[in-house]
Short mmCIF file of C-alpha atoms in Angstrom, two decimals:
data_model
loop_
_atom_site.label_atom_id
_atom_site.label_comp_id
_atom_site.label_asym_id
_atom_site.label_seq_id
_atom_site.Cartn_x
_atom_site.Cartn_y
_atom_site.Cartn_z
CA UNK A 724 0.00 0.00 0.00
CA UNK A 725 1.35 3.41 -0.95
CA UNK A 726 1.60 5.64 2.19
CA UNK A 727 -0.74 8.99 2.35
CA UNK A 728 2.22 11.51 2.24
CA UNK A 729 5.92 10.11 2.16
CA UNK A 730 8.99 11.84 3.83
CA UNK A 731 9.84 13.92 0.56
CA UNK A 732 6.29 15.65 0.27
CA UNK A 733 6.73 16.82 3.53
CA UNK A 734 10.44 18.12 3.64
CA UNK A 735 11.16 18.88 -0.34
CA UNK A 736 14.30 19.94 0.94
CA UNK A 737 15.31 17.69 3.43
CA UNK A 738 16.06 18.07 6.74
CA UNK A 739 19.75 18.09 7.44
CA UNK A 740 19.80 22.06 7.06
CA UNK A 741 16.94 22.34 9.58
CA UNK A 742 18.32 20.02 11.71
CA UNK A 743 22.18 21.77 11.55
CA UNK A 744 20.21 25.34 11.58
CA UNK A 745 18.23 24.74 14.22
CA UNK A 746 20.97 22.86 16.58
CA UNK A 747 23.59 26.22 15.97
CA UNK A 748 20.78 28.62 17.03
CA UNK A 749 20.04 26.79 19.86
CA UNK A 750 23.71 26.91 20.91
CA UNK A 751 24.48 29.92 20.35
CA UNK A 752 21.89 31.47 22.93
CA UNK A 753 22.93 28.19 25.23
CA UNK A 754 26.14 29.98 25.13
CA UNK A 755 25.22 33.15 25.89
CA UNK A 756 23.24 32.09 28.63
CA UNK A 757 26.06 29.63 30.25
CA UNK A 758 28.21 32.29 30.06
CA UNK A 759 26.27 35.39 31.18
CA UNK A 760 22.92 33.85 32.46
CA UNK A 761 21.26 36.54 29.74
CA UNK A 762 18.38 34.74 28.09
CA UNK A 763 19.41 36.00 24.54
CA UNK A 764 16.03 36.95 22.68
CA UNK A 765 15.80 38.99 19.55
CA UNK A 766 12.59 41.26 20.24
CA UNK A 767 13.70 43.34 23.01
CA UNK A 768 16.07 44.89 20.44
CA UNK A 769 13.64 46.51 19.55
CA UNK A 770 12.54 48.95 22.81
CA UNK A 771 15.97 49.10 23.77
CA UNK A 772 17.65 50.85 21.02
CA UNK A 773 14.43 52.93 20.50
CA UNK A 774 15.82 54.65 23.80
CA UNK A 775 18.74 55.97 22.19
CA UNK A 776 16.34 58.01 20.04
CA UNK A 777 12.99 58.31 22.19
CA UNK A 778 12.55 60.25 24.93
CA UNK A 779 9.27 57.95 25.58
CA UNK A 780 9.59 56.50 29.08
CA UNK A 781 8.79 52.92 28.29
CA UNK A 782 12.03 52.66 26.12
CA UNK A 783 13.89 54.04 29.03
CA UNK A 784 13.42 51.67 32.01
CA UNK A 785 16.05 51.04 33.48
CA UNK A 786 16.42 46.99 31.89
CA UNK A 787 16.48 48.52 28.50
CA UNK A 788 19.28 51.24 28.86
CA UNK A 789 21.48 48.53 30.83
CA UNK A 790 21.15 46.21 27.87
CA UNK A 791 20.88 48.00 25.04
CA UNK A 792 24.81 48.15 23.84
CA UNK A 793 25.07 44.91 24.03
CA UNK A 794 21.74 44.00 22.55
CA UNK A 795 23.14 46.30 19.29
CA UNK A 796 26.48 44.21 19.32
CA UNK A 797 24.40 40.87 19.77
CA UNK A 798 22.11 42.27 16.64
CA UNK A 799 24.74 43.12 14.43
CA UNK A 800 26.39 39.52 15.42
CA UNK A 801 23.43 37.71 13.98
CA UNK A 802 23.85 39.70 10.68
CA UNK A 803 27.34 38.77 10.45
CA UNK A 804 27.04 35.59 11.65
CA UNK A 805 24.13 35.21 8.99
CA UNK A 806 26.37 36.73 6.33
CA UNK A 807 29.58 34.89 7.11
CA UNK A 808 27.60 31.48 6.22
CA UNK A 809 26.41 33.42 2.83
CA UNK A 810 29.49 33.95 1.70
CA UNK A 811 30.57 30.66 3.41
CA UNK A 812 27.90 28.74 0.91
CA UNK A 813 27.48 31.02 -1.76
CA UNK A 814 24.05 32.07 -0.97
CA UNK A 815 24.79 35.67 -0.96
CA UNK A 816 23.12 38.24 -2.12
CA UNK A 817 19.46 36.41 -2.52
CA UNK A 818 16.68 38.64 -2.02
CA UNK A 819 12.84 37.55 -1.21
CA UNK A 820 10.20 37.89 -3.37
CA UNK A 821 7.24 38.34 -0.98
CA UNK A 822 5.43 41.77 -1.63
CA UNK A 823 6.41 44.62 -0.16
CA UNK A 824 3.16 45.57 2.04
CA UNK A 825 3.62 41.95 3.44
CA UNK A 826 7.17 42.80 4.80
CA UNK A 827 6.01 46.39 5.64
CA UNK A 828 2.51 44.81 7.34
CA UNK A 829 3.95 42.30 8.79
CA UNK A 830 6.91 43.67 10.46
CA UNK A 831 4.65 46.39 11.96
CA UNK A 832 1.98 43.47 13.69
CA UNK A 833 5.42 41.46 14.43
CA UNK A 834 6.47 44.18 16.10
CA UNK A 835 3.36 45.13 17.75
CA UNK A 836 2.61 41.06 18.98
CA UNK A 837 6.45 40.40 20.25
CA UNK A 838 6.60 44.15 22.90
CA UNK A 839 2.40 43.13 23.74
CA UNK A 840 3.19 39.23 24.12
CA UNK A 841 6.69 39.68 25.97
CA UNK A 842 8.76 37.87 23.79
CA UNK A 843 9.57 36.36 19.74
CA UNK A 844 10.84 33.43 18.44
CA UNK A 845 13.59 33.09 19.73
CA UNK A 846 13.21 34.58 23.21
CA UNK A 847 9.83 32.26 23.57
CA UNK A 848 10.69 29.62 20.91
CA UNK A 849 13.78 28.82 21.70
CA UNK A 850 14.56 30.52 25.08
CA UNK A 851 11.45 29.86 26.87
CA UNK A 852 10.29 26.28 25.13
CA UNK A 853 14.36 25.49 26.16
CA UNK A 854 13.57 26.07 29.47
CA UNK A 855 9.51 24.57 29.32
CA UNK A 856 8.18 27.71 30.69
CA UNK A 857 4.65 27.61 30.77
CA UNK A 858 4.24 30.99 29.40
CA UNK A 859 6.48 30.30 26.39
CA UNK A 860 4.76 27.40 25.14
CA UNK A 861 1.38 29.08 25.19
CA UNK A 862 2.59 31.92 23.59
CA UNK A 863 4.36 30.13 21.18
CA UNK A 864 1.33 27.58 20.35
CA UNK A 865 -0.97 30.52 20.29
CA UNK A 866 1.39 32.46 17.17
CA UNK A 867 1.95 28.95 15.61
CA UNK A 868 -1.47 28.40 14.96
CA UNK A 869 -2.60 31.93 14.44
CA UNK A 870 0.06 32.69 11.76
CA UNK A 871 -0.93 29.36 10.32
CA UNK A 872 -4.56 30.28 9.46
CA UNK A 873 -3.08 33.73 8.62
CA UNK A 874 -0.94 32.17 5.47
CA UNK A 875 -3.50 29.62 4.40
CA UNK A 876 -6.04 32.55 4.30
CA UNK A 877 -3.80 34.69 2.46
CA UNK A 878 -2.38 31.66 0.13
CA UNK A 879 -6.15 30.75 -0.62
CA UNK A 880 -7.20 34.32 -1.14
CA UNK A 881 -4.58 34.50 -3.75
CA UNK A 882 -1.70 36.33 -2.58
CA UNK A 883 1.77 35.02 -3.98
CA UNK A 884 4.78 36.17 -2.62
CA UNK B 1097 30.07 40.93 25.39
CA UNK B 1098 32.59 39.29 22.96
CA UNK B 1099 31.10 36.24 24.33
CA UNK B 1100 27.37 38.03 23.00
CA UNK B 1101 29.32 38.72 19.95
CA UNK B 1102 30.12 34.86 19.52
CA UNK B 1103 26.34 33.96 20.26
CA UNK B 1104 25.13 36.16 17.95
CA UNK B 1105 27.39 34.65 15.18
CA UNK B 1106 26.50 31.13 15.67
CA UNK B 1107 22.77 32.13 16.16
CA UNK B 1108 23.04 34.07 13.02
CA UNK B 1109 24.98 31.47 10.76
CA UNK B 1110 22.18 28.99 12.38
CA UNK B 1111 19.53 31.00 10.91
CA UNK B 1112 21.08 31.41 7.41
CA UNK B 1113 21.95 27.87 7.54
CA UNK B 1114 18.13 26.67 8.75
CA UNK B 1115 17.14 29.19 5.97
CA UNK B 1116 14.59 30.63 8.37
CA UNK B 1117 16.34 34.11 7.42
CA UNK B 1118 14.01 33.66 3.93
CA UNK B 1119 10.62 34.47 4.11
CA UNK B 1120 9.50 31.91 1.73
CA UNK B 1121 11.00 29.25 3.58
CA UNK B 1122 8.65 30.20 6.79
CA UNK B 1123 5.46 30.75 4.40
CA UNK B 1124 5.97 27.51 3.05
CA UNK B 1125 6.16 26.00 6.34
CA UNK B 1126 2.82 27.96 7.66
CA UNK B 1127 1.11 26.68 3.96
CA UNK B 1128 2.17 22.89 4.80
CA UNK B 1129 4.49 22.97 2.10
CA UNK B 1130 7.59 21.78 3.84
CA UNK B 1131 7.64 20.88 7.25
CA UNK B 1132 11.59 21.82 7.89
CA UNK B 1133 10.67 24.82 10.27
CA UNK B 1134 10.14 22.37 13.03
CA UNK B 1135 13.05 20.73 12.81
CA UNK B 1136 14.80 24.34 13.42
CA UNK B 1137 12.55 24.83 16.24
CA UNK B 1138 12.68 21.76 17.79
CA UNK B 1139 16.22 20.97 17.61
CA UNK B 1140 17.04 24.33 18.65
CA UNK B 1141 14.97 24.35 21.58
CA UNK B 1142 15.89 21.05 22.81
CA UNK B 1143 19.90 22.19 22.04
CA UNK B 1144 18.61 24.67 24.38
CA UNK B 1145 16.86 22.72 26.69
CA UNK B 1146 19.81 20.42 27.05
CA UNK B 1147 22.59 23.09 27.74
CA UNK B 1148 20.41 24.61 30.19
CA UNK B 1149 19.82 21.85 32.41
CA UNK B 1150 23.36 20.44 32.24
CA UNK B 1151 25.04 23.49 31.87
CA UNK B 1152 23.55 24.97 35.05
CA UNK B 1153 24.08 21.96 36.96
CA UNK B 1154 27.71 22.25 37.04
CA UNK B 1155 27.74 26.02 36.88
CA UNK B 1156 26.08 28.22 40.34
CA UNK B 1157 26.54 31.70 38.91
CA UNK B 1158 27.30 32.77 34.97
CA UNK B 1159 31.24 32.88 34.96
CA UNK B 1160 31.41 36.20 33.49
CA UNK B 1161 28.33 38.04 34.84
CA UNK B 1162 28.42 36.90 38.28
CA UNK B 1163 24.33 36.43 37.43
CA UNK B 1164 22.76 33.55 39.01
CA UNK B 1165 20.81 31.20 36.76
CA UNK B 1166 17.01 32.06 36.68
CA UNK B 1167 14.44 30.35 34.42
CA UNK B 1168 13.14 32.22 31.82
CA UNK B 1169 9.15 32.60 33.69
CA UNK B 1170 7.81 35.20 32.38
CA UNK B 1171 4.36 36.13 33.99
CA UNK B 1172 1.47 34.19 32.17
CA UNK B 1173 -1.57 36.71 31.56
CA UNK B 1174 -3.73 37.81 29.05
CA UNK B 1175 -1.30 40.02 27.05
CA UNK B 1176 0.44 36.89 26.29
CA UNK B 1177 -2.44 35.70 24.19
CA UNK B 1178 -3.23 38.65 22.78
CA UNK B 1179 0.47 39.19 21.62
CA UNK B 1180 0.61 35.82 20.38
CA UNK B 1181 -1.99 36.49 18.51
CA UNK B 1182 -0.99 39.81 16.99
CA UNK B 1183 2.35 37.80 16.18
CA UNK B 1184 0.84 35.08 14.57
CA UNK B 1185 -1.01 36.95 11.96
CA UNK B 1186 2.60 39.39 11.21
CA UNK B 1187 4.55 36.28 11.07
CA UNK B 1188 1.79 34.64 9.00
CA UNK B 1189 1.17 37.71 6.78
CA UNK B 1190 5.40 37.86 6.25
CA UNK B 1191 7.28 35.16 6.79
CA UNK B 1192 9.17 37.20 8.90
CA UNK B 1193 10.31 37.71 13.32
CA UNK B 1194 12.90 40.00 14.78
CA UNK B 1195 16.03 37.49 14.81
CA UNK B 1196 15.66 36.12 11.31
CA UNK B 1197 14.81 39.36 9.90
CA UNK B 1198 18.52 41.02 11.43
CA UNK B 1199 19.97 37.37 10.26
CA UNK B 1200 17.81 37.75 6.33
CA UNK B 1201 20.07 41.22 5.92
CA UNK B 1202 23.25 39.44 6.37
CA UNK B 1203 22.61 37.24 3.83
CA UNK B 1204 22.31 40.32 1.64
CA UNK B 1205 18.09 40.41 1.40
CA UNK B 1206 17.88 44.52 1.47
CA UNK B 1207 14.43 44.55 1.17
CA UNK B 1208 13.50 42.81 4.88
CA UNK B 1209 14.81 46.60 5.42
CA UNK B 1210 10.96 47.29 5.10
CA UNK B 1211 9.80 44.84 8.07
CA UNK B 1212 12.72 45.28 10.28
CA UNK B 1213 11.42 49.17 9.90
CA UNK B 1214 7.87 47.70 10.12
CA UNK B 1215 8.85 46.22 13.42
CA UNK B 1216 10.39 49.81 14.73
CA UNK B 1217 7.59 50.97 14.10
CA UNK B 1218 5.06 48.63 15.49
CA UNK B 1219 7.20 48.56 18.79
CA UNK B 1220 7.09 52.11 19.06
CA UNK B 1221 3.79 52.52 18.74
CA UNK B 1222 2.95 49.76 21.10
CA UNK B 1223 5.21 51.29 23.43
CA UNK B 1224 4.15 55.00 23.26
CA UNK B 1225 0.49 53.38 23.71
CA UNK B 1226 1.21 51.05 26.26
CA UNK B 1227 3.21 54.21 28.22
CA UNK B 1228 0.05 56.20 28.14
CA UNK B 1229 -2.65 53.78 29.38
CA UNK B 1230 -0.11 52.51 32.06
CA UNK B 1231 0.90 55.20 34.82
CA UNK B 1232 2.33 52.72 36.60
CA UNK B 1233 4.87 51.98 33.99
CA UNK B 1234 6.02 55.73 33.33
CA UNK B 1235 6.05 56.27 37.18
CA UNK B 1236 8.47 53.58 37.79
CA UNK B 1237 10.34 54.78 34.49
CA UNK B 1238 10.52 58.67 35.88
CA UNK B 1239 13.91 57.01 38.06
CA UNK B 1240 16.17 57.31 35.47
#
């Protein structure tokens, strides 16, 4: 009998590079961690280096200003990091093709949800589910499924990249 | 913080590796198209997991901070949801979060320069809202 869905429908591309991705992010904020005991999440990048320019005094609590040199030095480490295995692999210089109001859109209720829901990705995701804090997991299961019905609505109204 | 430095270069070569630093690659994970995304979450999270739990078993305080080891428990309420939710349909709508956006311009993708702006602006303006319906947020704040 022919299985429903075999291993290449569901990963066209295999999974070493997930697998290999996936285990260097999660050691990379293991390190950070070990060594500092600074749960290393992306978002809060965000409200701390909008206190170098705002005079708003949510960006300037006291947790942002401490952090927010080395939260630019951690930032600009993931874009090198990101760029030295571009060059590395010859996958510089690709660009996306998803429509620019998606990006634009997007970013702005990305960067909306991660300050209202206290954490992203990689702060929750990785971070948090690391660590099996409750909070994490149901704020990651509640964006999983949400942005999941989100694409499927958008792929079946139509919208490519 | 050239420890931070070294993070941030694995995590970043980890996301241009997992290819999460493409939108398309997330969309076509949120359209069922390729399931790959969870092996980037999953492995990194139980990477994580793992170094937490051993690491801090040997370790009492972080070497070079002097910090003690706390879990990361954030307080569970309802802005958790609701953030998740907000999230969920950005992500959804762009393929796109903070870390793989920074990690999507080192692999030379100048236009995520529109959603890592997006994101400036949607955390400012969540911020500048959130400062005004919250005294008790600005009146801790007014300290420094």
């Amino acid at each position: 009998m022919e299985p429903l869905v075999t291993f290449g429908e569901l990963f066209p591309h295999g999974i070493w590079r997930y697998a290999a991705g996936g285990a260097l992010i999660g050691l990379g904020v293991a390190a950070i961690y070990l060594g500092t005991a600074i749960p290393a999440g992306a978002s809060t990048f965000l409200e701390s280096t909008l206190s170098y320019v705002s005079d708003v005094p949510r960006f300037n609590r006291a947790k942002y200003v401490a952090s927010r040199d080395w939260r630019v030095a951690f930032t600009l480490s993931i874009v090198a990091g990101a760029a030295v295995y571009a060059v590395a692999f010859g996958d510089f210089g690709w660009t996306t093709e998803v429509s620019w109001w998606r990006l634009l859109g997007g970013g702005v209720l990305v960067g909306i949800g991660t300050r209202i829901g206290k954490g992203c990705t990689s702060g929750h995701g990785i971070c948090g589910v690391g660590s099996v804090a409750p909070t994490s997991l149901v704020n990651v299961a509640t964006f999983l499924v949400v942005a999941i019905v989100t694409a499927q609505l958008l792929q079946a109204a139509g919208v490519t990249p | 913080m050239p420890l931070v430095v070294v993070g941030g270069l694995i995590f970043g070569f980890g996301l241009g590796l997992s290819h999460m630093a493409r939108p398309e690659v997330v969309l076509d994970f949120l359209q069922f198209e390729d399931f790959g995304l969870l092996f980037v979450m999953g492995v990194g999270s139980i990477v994580a997991g793992a170094a937490f739990a051993i690491g801090t078993r040997f370790l009492d305080r972080a070497p070079l901070t002097g910090r003690a080891y706390a879990r990361r428990l954030k307080s569970f309420d309802r802005n958790v949801l609701t953030g998740g939710v907000v999230f969920g349909v950005g992500w959804g709508v762009s393929g796109i979060c903070p870390g793989a956006a920074y990690a999507s311009l080192g692999i030379g993708n100048y236009p995520i320069l529109l959603a890592i702006a997006g994101m400036f602006v949607g955390a400012y303006a969540q911020g500048v809202w959130r400062g005004r319906s919250d005294d008790a947020d600005s009146a801790v704040a007014t300290g420094d």
